[in-house]
């Protein structure tokens, strides 16, 4: 039995035991049903079906949550870049197409957009080769942020299933499935927040203490928890952006220089009120870079920087100063040398202010920044949903 066949059995058993769901053998299930389907495809295009042999890639298609998940055996000669490009091409084909009024969708799944994830199965001895290959792609272009990239590092010292279980695979996938099956919004809200759990845990906490001063201190802890509100984050780079109605943060002009593949761009959004601005371009032309520049201008952070700065999540980064590492290696322009990148680092300016070097919050502050910027920069599929809504909606 190959490692992919072992992974398939492990996944199918996890779905059955945790969710009561069986895998389907019919590819037609993907179009109309809800059961997951497993297929073996070629490593060089991630589409053509092949026999389960060396060089094959395992593919899980889960139509209920809209996920195409690749399990890819990694070798030192594996063309990681080509596999990412193939996954991105499929991702584009599965995305929601913007439709004008009174038109039926031309392709895509009417139930919504699909996500694509690539997870390599890497022998521990090849760990550095995989890290180097994926890091090169991430550094050279931001297009890889449109799909999920990860790896499971394996050894020959232990059976594959035990190593998958220790890695936690596929815990996040199954948890997502369980959340989607909750009956009402209140259950989902409680699941997303620890507040309710903390509140229940602290109920009667002060009664455990006999000394008045200890009980008073415990009551203070409970009261502080009840009064807690998440702090907001102000931009420390170009000054606090102007606030519009309802405390909205607004800007009329942004200039970006030497930010990844953006050499120098200026966007004048026009006088207020502005209904909508559309930035259109092919993959790799800088749309994601522009959105991240806006995030840094307003909040000093971004979703990708937060993930990069999280040492519990991004364990393959050895740099001690992660903010500087992200700034100099992942935001800097695509120059030939590290010295050249340092000299021409990314700069951003809002509303006609002078161009200043991008300033990143510390890793410890990225959580607060994420709360502040929630709903500001929307992914492509979510923004395309607005094209199907009426003006009233």
mmCIF file of C-alpha atoms in Angstrom:
data_model
loop_
_atom_site.group_PDB
_atom_site.id
_atom_site.type_symbol
_atom_site.label_atom_id
_atom_site.label_comp_id
_atom_site.label_asym_id
_atom_site.label_seq_id
_atom_site.Cartn_x
_atom_site.Cartn_y
_atom_site.Cartn_z
ATOM 1 C CA UNK A 1 0.000 0.000 0.000
ATOM 2 C CA UNK A 2 1.387 3.417 -0.979
ATOM 3 C CA UNK A 3 1.560 6.346 1.430
ATOM 4 C CA UNK A 4 -1.320 8.038 -0.416
ATOM 5 C CA UNK A 5 -3.526 4.965 -0.093
ATOM 6 C CA UNK A 6 -2.751 4.947 3.642
ATOM 7 C CA UNK A 7 -3.710 8.627 3.832
ATOM 8 C CA UNK A 8 -6.955 7.936 1.986
ATOM 9 C CA UNK A 9 -7.948 5.185 4.438
ATOM 10 C CA UNK A 10 -7.022 7.433 7.363
ATOM 11 C CA UNK A 11 -9.095 10.352 6.003
ATOM 12 C CA UNK A 12 -12.088 8.175 5.194
ATOM 13 C CA UNK A 13 -12.068 6.660 8.675
ATOM 14 C CA UNK A 14 -11.815 10.125 10.262
ATOM 15 C CA UNK A 15 -14.818 11.375 8.278
ATOM 16 C CA UNK A 16 -16.818 8.284 9.195
ATOM 17 C CA UNK A 17 -16.003 8.290 12.932
ATOM 18 C CA UNK A 18 -16.194 12.057 13.553
ATOM 19 C CA UNK A 19 -18.978 13.060 11.157
ATOM 20 C CA UNK A 20 -20.736 9.859 10.139
ATOM 21 C CA UNK A 21 -19.921 10.565 6.469
ATOM 22 C CA UNK A 22 -18.867 7.981 3.921
ATOM 23 C CA UNK A 23 -16.662 8.731 0.910
ATOM 24 C CA UNK A 24 -18.396 8.418 -2.439
ATOM 25 C CA UNK A 25 -16.914 6.546 -5.391
ATOM 26 C CA UNK A 26 -18.897 8.631 -7.888
ATOM 27 C CA UNK A 27 -17.335 11.803 -9.273
ATOM 28 C CA UNK A 28 -20.891 12.949 -10.081
ATOM 29 C CA UNK A 29 -21.365 13.411 -6.342
ATOM 30 C CA UNK A 30 -19.218 16.552 -6.566
ATOM 31 C CA UNK A 31 -21.721 18.275 -8.871
ATOM 32 C CA UNK A 32 -24.911 17.654 -6.949
ATOM 33 C CA UNK A 33 -24.240 15.877 -3.666
ATOM 34 C CA UNK A 34 -22.528 16.390 -0.326
ATOM 35 C CA UNK A 35 -20.304 13.346 0.099
ATOM 36 C CA UNK A 36 -16.521 13.719 -0.255
ATOM 37 C CA UNK A 37 -14.823 12.075 -3.231
ATOM 38 C CA UNK A 38 -11.203 10.875 -3.446
ATOM 39 C CA UNK A 39 -9.181 10.720 -6.648
ATOM 40 C CA UNK A 40 -5.551 10.097 -7.671
ATOM 41 C CA UNK A 41 -4.226 12.652 -10.178
ATOM 42 C CA UNK A 42 -0.959 13.376 -11.979
ATOM 43 C CA UNK A 43 1.628 15.449 -10.135
ATOM 44 C CA UNK A 44 2.483 17.549 -13.197
ATOM 45 C CA UNK A 45 -1.014 19.004 -13.791
ATOM 46 C CA UNK A 46 -3.085 18.059 -10.664
ATOM 47 C CA UNK A 47 -6.071 17.229 -12.900
ATOM 48 C CA UNK A 48 -5.503 14.093 -14.993
ATOM 49 C CA UNK A 49 -6.679 10.963 -13.189
ATOM 50 C CA UNK A 50 -4.030 8.243 -12.776
ATOM 51 C CA UNK A 51 -3.534 4.973 -10.954
ATOM 52 C CA UNK A 52 -2.284 5.057 -7.320
ATOM 53 C CA UNK A 53 1.422 4.731 -8.060
ATOM 54 C CA UNK A 54 4.653 6.634 -7.610
ATOM 55 C CA UNK A 55 4.237 10.140 -8.976
ATOM 56 C CA UNK A 56 0.533 10.335 -8.170
ATOM 57 C CA UNK A 57 -1.140 12.986 -6.015
ATOM 58 C CA UNK A 58 -4.107 12.343 -3.740
ATOM 59 C CA UNK A 59 -7.095 14.659 -4.125
ATOM 60 C CA UNK A 60 -9.987 15.104 -1.713
ATOM 61 C CA UNK A 61 -13.015 16.905 -3.166
ATOM 62 C CA UNK A 62 -15.504 17.956 -0.499
ATOM 63 C CA UNK A 63 -18.537 19.572 -2.169
ATOM 64 C CA UNK A 64 -20.361 20.380 1.083
ATOM 65 C CA UNK A 65 -17.709 22.875 2.174
ATOM 66 C CA UNK A 66 -16.290 23.593 -1.302
ATOM 67 C CA UNK A 67 -12.746 22.288 -0.843
ATOM 68 C CA UNK A 68 -10.211 20.748 -3.209
ATOM 69 C CA UNK A 69 -7.427 19.355 -1.039
ATOM 70 C CA UNK A 70 -4.231 17.926 -2.515
ATOM 71 C CA UNK A 71 -1.877 15.557 -0.686
ATOM 72 C CA UNK A 72 1.399 15.660 -2.603
ATOM 73 C CA UNK A 73 4.396 13.398 -1.920
ATOM 74 C CA UNK A 74 7.516 15.594 -2.004
ATOM 75 C CA UNK A 75 10.902 14.676 -3.458
ATOM 76 C CA UNK A 76 13.936 16.917 -3.830
ATOM 77 C CA UNK A 77 13.276 17.154 -7.572
ATOM 78 C CA UNK A 78 9.579 18.019 -7.112
ATOM 79 C CA UNK A 79 8.649 21.154 -9.070
ATOM 80 C CA UNK A 80 6.843 22.949 -6.243
ATOM 81 C CA UNK A 81 6.450 26.141 -8.269
ATOM 82 C CA UNK A 82 4.671 24.324 -11.110
ATOM 83 C CA UNK A 83 2.335 22.545 -8.680
ATOM 84 C CA UNK A 84 1.406 25.857 -7.032
ATOM 85 C CA UNK A 85 0.720 27.415 -10.445
ATOM 86 C CA UNK A 86 -1.500 24.440 -11.387
ATOM 87 C CA UNK A 87 -3.393 24.756 -8.100
ATOM 88 C CA UNK A 88 -3.852 28.500 -8.670
ATOM 89 C CA UNK A 89 -5.152 27.881 -12.188
ATOM 90 C CA UNK A 90 -7.731 25.483 -10.786
ATOM 91 C CA UNK A 91 -8.554 27.975 -8.039
ATOM 92 C CA UNK A 92 -9.314 30.620 -10.679
ATOM 93 C CA UNK A 93 -11.589 28.242 -12.581
ATOM 94 C CA UNK A 94 -13.513 27.394 -9.405
ATOM 95 C CA UNK A 95 -13.960 30.992 -8.212
ATOM 96 C CA UNK A 96 -17.253 32.847 -8.443
ATOM 97 C CA UNK A 97 -17.630 34.779 -11.677
ATOM 98 C CA UNK A 98 -19.007 38.293 -11.493
ATOM 99 C CA UNK A 99 -22.376 38.316 -13.218
ATOM 100 C CA UNK A 100 -24.504 41.182 -14.403
ATOM 101 C CA UNK A 101 -28.158 41.383 -13.487
ATOM 102 C CA UNK A 102 -30.557 38.865 -15.004
ATOM 103 C CA UNK A 103 -27.753 36.522 -16.042
ATOM 104 C CA UNK A 104 -27.201 32.987 -14.883
ATOM 105 C CA UNK A 105 -23.714 32.109 -13.637
ATOM 106 C CA UNK A 106 -21.430 30.994 -16.472
ATOM 107 C CA UNK A 107 -19.512 28.234 -14.762
ATOM 108 C CA UNK A 108 -18.515 27.861 -11.170
ATOM 109 C CA UNK A 109 -20.597 26.200 -8.471
ATOM 110 C CA UNK A 110 -23.932 27.962 -7.793
ATOM 111 C CA UNK A 111 -23.530 26.967 -4.128
ATOM 112 C CA UNK A 112 -20.498 29.243 -3.820
ATOM 113 C CA UNK A 113 -16.756 29.416 -4.399
ATOM 114 C CA UNK A 114 -14.336 26.570 -3.812
ATOM 115 C CA UNK A 115 -11.057 26.762 -1.918
ATOM 116 C CA UNK A 116 -7.873 24.946 -2.879
ATOM 117 C CA UNK A 117 -5.261 23.638 -0.460
ATOM 118 C CA UNK A 118 -1.952 21.876 -1.156
ATOM 119 C CA UNK A 119 -0.340 19.798 1.591
ATOM 120 C CA UNK A 120 2.976 18.134 0.821
ATOM 121 C CA UNK A 121 4.058 14.896 2.491
ATOM 122 C CA UNK A 122 7.750 15.564 3.158
ATOM 123 C CA UNK A 123 10.387 13.207 4.481
ATOM 124 C CA UNK A 124 12.056 14.861 7.445
ATOM 125 C CA UNK A 125 15.421 14.674 5.673
ATOM 126 C CA UNK A 126 13.985 16.852 2.860
ATOM 127 C CA UNK A 127 12.529 19.471 5.203
ATOM 128 C CA UNK A 128 15.014 22.233 4.297
ATOM 129 C CA UNK A 129 14.552 21.595 0.562
ATOM 130 C CA UNK A 130 10.775 22.008 0.868
ATOM 131 C CA UNK A 131 11.067 25.143 3.025
ATOM 132 C CA UNK A 132 13.479 26.706 0.538
ATOM 133 C CA UNK A 133 11.271 25.877 -2.470
ATOM 134 C CA UNK A 134 8.055 27.260 -0.952
ATOM 135 C CA UNK A 135 9.829 30.303 0.516
ATOM 136 C CA UNK A 136 11.202 31.199 -2.914
ATOM 137 C CA UNK A 137 7.715 31.150 -4.419
ATOM 138 C CA UNK A 138 6.232 33.176 -1.562
ATOM 139 C CA UNK A 139 9.008 35.746 -1.746
ATOM 140 C CA UNK A 140 8.836 36.221 -5.506
ATOM 141 C CA UNK A 141 5.084 36.625 -5.842
ATOM 142 C CA UNK A 142 2.087 37.153 -3.557
ATOM 143 C CA UNK A 143 -0.195 34.957 -5.669
ATOM 144 C CA UNK A 144 0.427 31.999 -3.364
ATOM 145 C CA UNK A 145 -1.713 33.651 -0.672
ATOM 146 C CA UNK A 146 -4.819 32.695 -2.691
ATOM 147 C CA UNK A 147 -4.412 29.039 -1.726
ATOM 148 C CA UNK A 148 -3.375 27.195 1.415
ATOM 149 C CA UNK A 149 0.153 25.728 1.425
ATOM 150 C CA UNK A 150 1.383 23.406 4.159
ATOM 151 C CA UNK A 151 3.414 20.279 4.802
ATOM 152 C CA UNK A 152 3.460 17.230 7.045
ATOM 153 C CA UNK A 153 6.978 16.063 7.868
ATOM 154 C CA UNK A 154 7.304 12.293 8.154
ATOM 155 C CA UNK A 155 10.002 9.832 9.142
ATOM 156 C CA UNK A 156 10.540 6.127 8.532
ATOM 157 C CA UNK A 157 10.773 5.527 12.274
ATOM 158 C CA UNK A 158 7.011 5.421 12.822
ATOM 159 C CA UNK A 159 3.896 4.398 10.903
ATOM 160 C CA UNK A 160 2.251 7.077 8.781
ATOM 161 C CA UNK A 161 -1.106 7.129 10.589
ATOM 162 C CA UNK A 162 0.494 7.823 13.971
ATOM 163 C CA UNK A 163 2.449 10.723 12.487
ATOM 164 C CA UNK A 164 -0.657 12.154 10.817
ATOM 165 C CA UNK A 165 -2.508 11.985 14.135
ATOM 166 C CA UNK A 166 0.327 13.707 15.985
ATOM 167 C CA UNK A 167 0.416 16.458 13.352
ATOM 168 C CA UNK A 168 -3.292 17.047 13.985
ATOM 169 C CA UNK A 169 -4.327 16.164 10.441
ATOM 170 C CA UNK A 170 -7.158 16.583 9.475
ATOM 171 C CA UNK A 171 -8.436 18.247 12.684
ATOM 172 C CA UNK A 172 -9.077 21.693 11.172
ATOM 173 C CA UNK A 173 -10.925 20.185 8.213
ATOM 174 C CA UNK A 174 -13.228 18.122 10.432
ATOM 175 C CA UNK A 175 -13.791 21.012 12.853
ATOM 176 C CA UNK A 176 -14.844 23.219 9.929
ATOM 177 C CA UNK A 177 -17.311 20.547 8.901
ATOM 178 C CA UNK A 178 -18.730 20.359 12.438
ATOM 179 C CA UNK A 179 -19.146 24.142 12.684
ATOM 180 C CA UNK A 180 -21.032 24.260 9.377
ATOM 181 C CA UNK A 181 -23.469 21.731 10.792
ATOM 182 C CA UNK A 182 -24.454 23.856 13.777
ATOM 183 C CA UNK A 183 -28.144 24.679 13.778
ATOM 184 C CA UNK A 184 -28.168 28.407 14.450
ATOM 185 C CA UNK A 185 -25.991 31.513 14.444
ATOM 186 C CA UNK A 186 -25.844 31.663 18.255
ATOM 187 C CA UNK A 187 -24.115 28.267 18.397
ATOM 188 C CA UNK A 188 -21.534 29.429 15.838
ATOM 189 C CA UNK A 189 -20.952 32.674 17.743
ATOM 190 C CA UNK A 190 -20.351 30.791 20.970
ATOM 191 C CA UNK A 191 -17.954 28.457 19.191
ATOM 192 C CA UNK A 192 -15.977 31.367 17.733
ATOM 193 C CA UNK A 193 -15.466 33.096 21.069
ATOM 194 C CA UNK A 194 -14.021 31.903 24.364
ATOM 195 C CA UNK A 195 -15.992 34.543 26.290
ATOM 196 C CA UNK A 196 -18.909 32.253 27.108
ATOM 197 C CA UNK A 197 -16.571 29.464 28.262
ATOM 198 C CA UNK A 198 -14.580 31.856 30.456
ATOM 199 C CA UNK A 199 -17.796 33.288 31.905
ATOM 200 C CA UNK A 200 -19.080 29.836 32.860
ATOM 201 C CA UNK A 201 -15.702 28.872 34.323
ATOM 202 C CA UNK A 202 -15.602 31.997 36.518
ATOM 203 C CA UNK A 203 -19.174 31.615 37.734
ATOM 204 C CA UNK A 204 -18.986 31.447 41.536
ATOM 205 C CA UNK A 205 -15.209 31.840 41.400
ATOM 206 C CA UNK A 206 -15.201 34.384 44.255
ATOM 207 C CA UNK A 207 -17.085 31.976 46.559
ATOM 208 C CA UNK A 208 -14.047 29.705 46.691
ATOM 209 C CA UNK A 209 -12.209 32.194 48.905
ATOM 210 C CA UNK A 210 -12.814 32.697 52.622
ATOM 211 C CA UNK A 211 -10.668 35.750 53.280
ATOM 212 C CA UNK A 212 -12.493 39.000 52.438
ATOM 213 C CA UNK A 213 -9.523 40.516 50.601
ATOM 214 C CA UNK A 214 -9.137 37.402 48.434
ATOM 215 C CA UNK A 215 -12.852 37.281 47.667
ATOM 216 C CA UNK A 216 -12.801 40.982 46.773
ATOM 217 C CA UNK A 217 -9.878 40.431 44.415
ATOM 218 C CA UNK A 218 -11.682 37.496 42.764
ATOM 219 C CA UNK A 219 -14.805 39.619 42.294
ATOM 220 C CA UNK A 220 -12.603 42.247 40.656
ATOM 221 C CA UNK A 221 -11.315 39.644 38.189
ATOM 222 C CA UNK A 222 -14.874 38.712 37.216
ATOM 223 C CA UNK A 223 -15.919 42.342 36.845
ATOM 224 C CA UNK A 224 -12.852 43.132 34.704
ATOM 225 C CA UNK A 225 -13.720 40.237 32.427
ATOM 226 C CA UNK A 226 -17.299 41.465 32.016
ATOM 227 C CA UNK A 227 -16.126 44.981 31.202
ATOM 228 C CA UNK A 228 -13.429 43.884 28.787
ATOM 229 C CA UNK A 229 -13.514 45.421 25.324
ATOM 230 C CA UNK A 230 -10.910 44.853 22.661
ATOM 231 C CA UNK A 231 -8.696 47.921 22.128
ATOM 232 C CA UNK A 232 -8.458 49.537 18.728
ATOM 233 C CA UNK A 233 -5.214 49.975 16.823
ATOM 234 C CA UNK A 234 -4.153 53.275 15.272
ATOM 235 C CA UNK A 235 -1.821 53.480 12.334
ATOM 236 C CA UNK A 236 1.596 54.759 13.331
ATOM 237 C CA UNK A 237 2.867 55.316 9.817
ATOM 238 C CA UNK A 238 1.052 58.091 8.006
ATOM 239 C CA UNK A 239 -1.083 59.462 10.806
ATOM 240 C CA UNK A 240 -4.578 58.386 11.731
ATOM 241 C CA UNK A 241 -6.766 58.146 8.623
ATOM 242 C CA UNK A 242 -9.755 60.402 8.499
ATOM 243 C CA UNK A 243 -12.942 59.027 10.001
ATOM 244 C CA UNK A 244 -16.171 59.239 8.097
ATOM 245 C CA UNK A 245 -19.738 58.653 9.204
ATOM 246 C CA UNK A 246 -20.079 56.081 11.960
ATOM 247 C CA UNK A 247 -16.360 56.214 12.748
ATOM 248 C CA UNK A 248 -15.360 54.646 9.430
ATOM 249 C CA UNK A 249 -11.734 54.964 8.412
ATOM 250 C CA UNK A 250 -11.545 56.447 4.932
ATOM 251 C CA UNK A 251 -8.874 57.608 2.521
ATOM 252 C CA UNK A 252 -8.992 59.308 -0.866
ATOM 253 C CA UNK A 253 -5.498 58.646 -2.180
ATOM 254 C CA UNK A 254 -2.815 55.997 -1.691
ATOM 255 C CA UNK A 255 0.709 55.899 -3.074
ATOM 256 C CA UNK A 256 2.818 52.741 -2.920
ATOM 257 C CA UNK A 257 6.485 52.382 -3.848
ATOM 258 C CA UNK A 258 8.777 49.335 -4.001
ATOM 259 C CA UNK A 259 6.198 47.023 -2.433
ATOM 260 C CA UNK A 260 6.796 43.515 -3.790
ATOM 261 C CA UNK A 261 6.003 43.776 -7.514
ATOM 262 C CA UNK A 262 4.597 47.320 -7.270
ATOM 263 C CA UNK A 263 7.349 49.744 -8.285
ATOM 264 C CA UNK A 264 5.357 52.957 -7.993
ATOM 265 C CA UNK A 265 1.603 53.386 -8.153
ATOM 266 C CA UNK A 266 -0.798 56.150 -7.190
ATOM 267 C CA UNK A 267 -4.551 55.667 -6.777
ATOM 268 C CA UNK A 268 -6.733 58.764 -6.601
ATOM 269 C CA UNK A 269 -10.159 57.544 -5.551
ATOM 270 C CA UNK A 270 -11.923 60.819 -6.282
ATOM 271 C CA UNK A 271 -13.981 63.144 -4.099
ATOM 272 C CA UNK A 272 -16.546 61.907 -1.599
ATOM 273 C CA UNK A 273 -18.939 60.262 -1.792
ATOM 274 C CA UNK A 274 -17.422 57.356 -3.694
ATOM 275 C CA UNK A 275 -19.615 54.297 -4.182
ATOM 276 C CA UNK A 276 -17.059 51.726 -5.285
ATOM 277 C CA UNK A 277 -13.636 51.452 -6.888
ATOM 278 C CA UNK A 278 -12.661 48.403 -8.924
ATOM 279 C CA UNK A 279 -9.059 47.305 -9.351
ATOM 280 C CA UNK A 280 -8.743 44.692 -12.088
ATOM 281 C CA UNK A 281 -5.744 42.735 -13.290
ATOM 282 C CA UNK A 282 -4.386 39.292 -14.080
ATOM 283 C CA UNK A 283 -2.777 37.038 -11.484
ATOM 284 C CA UNK A 284 0.576 38.388 -10.345
ATOM 285 C CA UNK A 285 -0.007 42.015 -11.383
ATOM 286 C CA UNK A 286 -0.172 43.339 -7.828
ATOM 287 C CA UNK A 287 -3.807 43.331 -6.639
ATOM 288 C CA UNK A 288 -2.974 41.370 -3.487
ATOM 289 C CA UNK A 289 0.066 43.572 -2.881
ATOM 290 C CA UNK A 290 -2.109 46.687 -3.112
ATOM 291 C CA UNK A 291 -4.588 45.266 -0.599
ATOM 292 C CA UNK A 292 -1.788 44.382 1.795
ATOM 293 C CA UNK A 293 -0.293 47.871 1.417
ATOM 294 C CA UNK A 294 -3.674 49.350 2.392
ATOM 295 C CA UNK A 295 -3.773 47.053 5.432
ATOM 296 C CA UNK A 296 -0.339 48.207 6.545
ATOM 297 C CA UNK A 297 -1.196 51.864 5.933
ATOM 298 C CA UNK A 298 -4.337 51.646 8.085
ATOM 299 C CA UNK A 299 -3.375 49.125 10.739
ATOM 300 C CA UNK A 300 0.327 48.286 10.500
ATOM 301 C CA UNK A 301 -0.527 44.644 9.896
ATOM 302 C CA UNK A 302 -2.161 42.178 7.507
ATOM 303 C CA UNK A 303 -3.600 38.686 7.692
ATOM 304 C CA UNK A 304 -0.527 37.161 6.030
ATOM 305 C CA UNK A 305 1.870 39.042 8.312
ATOM 306 C CA UNK A 306 -0.097 37.906 11.377
ATOM 307 C CA UNK A 307 0.234 34.281 10.253
ATOM 308 C CA UNK A 308 3.945 34.755 9.520
ATOM 309 C CA UNK A 309 4.573 36.311 12.931
ATOM 310 C CA UNK A 310 2.808 33.505 14.809
ATOM 311 C CA UNK A 311 5.567 31.222 16.094
ATOM 312 C CA UNK A 312 3.094 28.494 17.007
ATOM 313 C CA UNK A 313 1.823 28.377 13.416
ATOM 314 C CA UNK A 314 4.831 29.286 11.236
ATOM 315 C CA UNK A 315 7.465 27.085 12.828
ATOM 316 C CA UNK A 316 9.778 26.934 9.829
ATOM 317 C CA UNK A 317 10.927 30.564 10.136
ATOM 318 C CA UNK A 318 14.180 30.800 12.067
ATOM 319 C CA UNK A 319 14.456 34.622 12.225
ATOM 320 C CA UNK A 320 14.193 36.137 15.707
ATOM 321 C CA UNK A 321 12.879 39.513 14.487
ATOM 322 C CA UNK A 322 9.923 38.358 12.425
ATOM 323 C CA UNK A 323 8.680 41.866 11.664
ATOM 324 C CA UNK A 324 12.013 42.784 10.098
ATOM 325 C CA UNK A 325 12.215 39.426 8.295
ATOM 326 C CA UNK A 326 8.770 39.932 6.759
ATOM 327 C CA UNK A 327 9.562 43.516 5.805
ATOM 328 C CA UNK A 328 12.943 42.867 4.207
ATOM 329 C CA UNK A 329 12.296 39.493 2.583
ATOM 330 C CA UNK A 330 8.583 39.329 1.803
ATOM 331 C CA UNK A 331 7.455 42.940 1.295
ATOM 332 C CA UNK A 332 10.610 44.328 -0.296
ATOM 333 C CA UNK A 333 10.828 44.747 -4.088
ATOM 334 C CA UNK A 334 11.986 41.844 -6.196
ATOM 335 C CA UNK A 335 15.612 42.975 -6.536
ATOM 336 C CA UNK A 336 18.698 40.903 -7.187
ATOM 337 C CA UNK A 337 20.346 41.092 -3.768
ATOM 338 C CA UNK A 338 19.346 41.487 -0.132
ATOM 339 C CA UNK A 339 21.350 44.739 0.064
ATOM 340 C CA UNK A 340 19.418 46.194 -2.846
ATOM 341 C CA UNK A 341 16.127 45.209 -1.237
ATOM 342 C CA UNK A 342 17.142 46.893 2.010
ATOM 343 C CA UNK A 343 18.057 50.131 0.234
ATOM 344 C CA UNK A 344 14.783 50.348 -1.675
ATOM 345 C CA UNK A 345 12.349 49.098 0.941
ATOM 346 C CA UNK A 346 8.558 49.446 0.655
ATOM 347 C CA UNK A 347 7.007 52.865 1.256
ATOM 348 C CA UNK A 348 3.361 53.882 1.587
ATOM 349 C CA UNK A 349 1.509 57.195 1.884
ATOM 350 C CA UNK A 350 -2.162 58.051 2.398
ATOM 351 C CA UNK A 351 -4.015 61.225 1.387
ATOM 352 C CA UNK A 352 -0.997 63.031 -0.010
ATOM 353 C CA UNK A 353 1.279 62.556 3.004
ATOM 354 C CA UNK A 354 4.980 61.991 2.242
ATOM 355 C CA UNK A 355 6.065 58.477 1.380
ATOM 356 C CA UNK A 356 7.408 56.760 4.495
ATOM 357 C CA UNK A 357 8.861 53.285 5.077
ATOM 358 C CA UNK A 358 6.245 50.688 5.920
ATOM 359 C CA UNK A 359 5.877 50.240 9.670
ATOM 360 C CA UNK A 360 4.755 46.883 11.053
ATOM 361 C CA UNK A 361 3.279 46.352 14.495
ATOM 362 C CA UNK A 362 5.037 43.832 16.708
ATOM 363 C CA UNK A 363 3.947 40.180 16.519
ATOM 364 C CA UNK A 364 2.280 40.609 19.920
ATOM 365 C CA UNK A 365 0.080 43.398 18.499
ATOM 366 C CA UNK A 366 -1.138 41.563 15.394
ATOM 367 C CA UNK A 367 -4.144 40.126 17.256
ATOM 368 C CA UNK A 368 -5.429 43.598 18.155
ATOM 369 C CA UNK A 369 -4.742 44.777 14.613
ATOM 370 C CA UNK A 370 -6.760 41.873 13.219
ATOM 371 C CA UNK A 371 -9.763 42.914 15.328
ATOM 372 C CA UNK A 372 -9.431 46.506 14.137
ATOM 373 C CA UNK A 373 -9.193 45.623 10.442
ATOM 374 C CA UNK A 374 -11.885 42.938 10.459
ATOM 375 C CA UNK A 375 -14.082 43.402 7.393
ATOM 376 C CA UNK A 376 -11.851 46.058 5.805
ATOM 377 C CA UNK A 377 -9.934 43.986 3.265
ATOM 378 C CA UNK A 378 -12.217 41.312 1.852
ATOM 379 C CA UNK A 379 -11.049 38.302 -0.168
ATOM 380 C CA UNK A 380 -11.969 38.142 -3.831
ATOM 381 C CA UNK A 381 -14.783 35.634 -3.503
ATOM 382 C CA UNK A 382 -16.508 37.567 -0.732
ATOM 383 C CA UNK A 383 -16.347 40.827 -2.667
ATOM 384 C CA UNK A 384 -17.712 39.142 -5.791
ATOM 385 C CA UNK A 385 -20.744 38.055 -3.792
ATOM 386 C CA UNK A 386 -21.741 41.729 -3.674
ATOM 387 C CA UNK A 387 -22.171 41.747 -7.451
ATOM 388 C CA UNK A 388 -25.106 39.367 -7.064
ATOM 389 C CA UNK A 389 -26.901 41.501 -4.495
ATOM 390 C CA UNK A 390 -29.502 44.136 -5.105
ATOM 391 C CA UNK A 391 -28.855 47.728 -4.065
ATOM 392 C CA UNK A 392 -31.191 47.205 -1.072
ATOM 393 C CA UNK A 393 -29.213 44.162 0.078
#
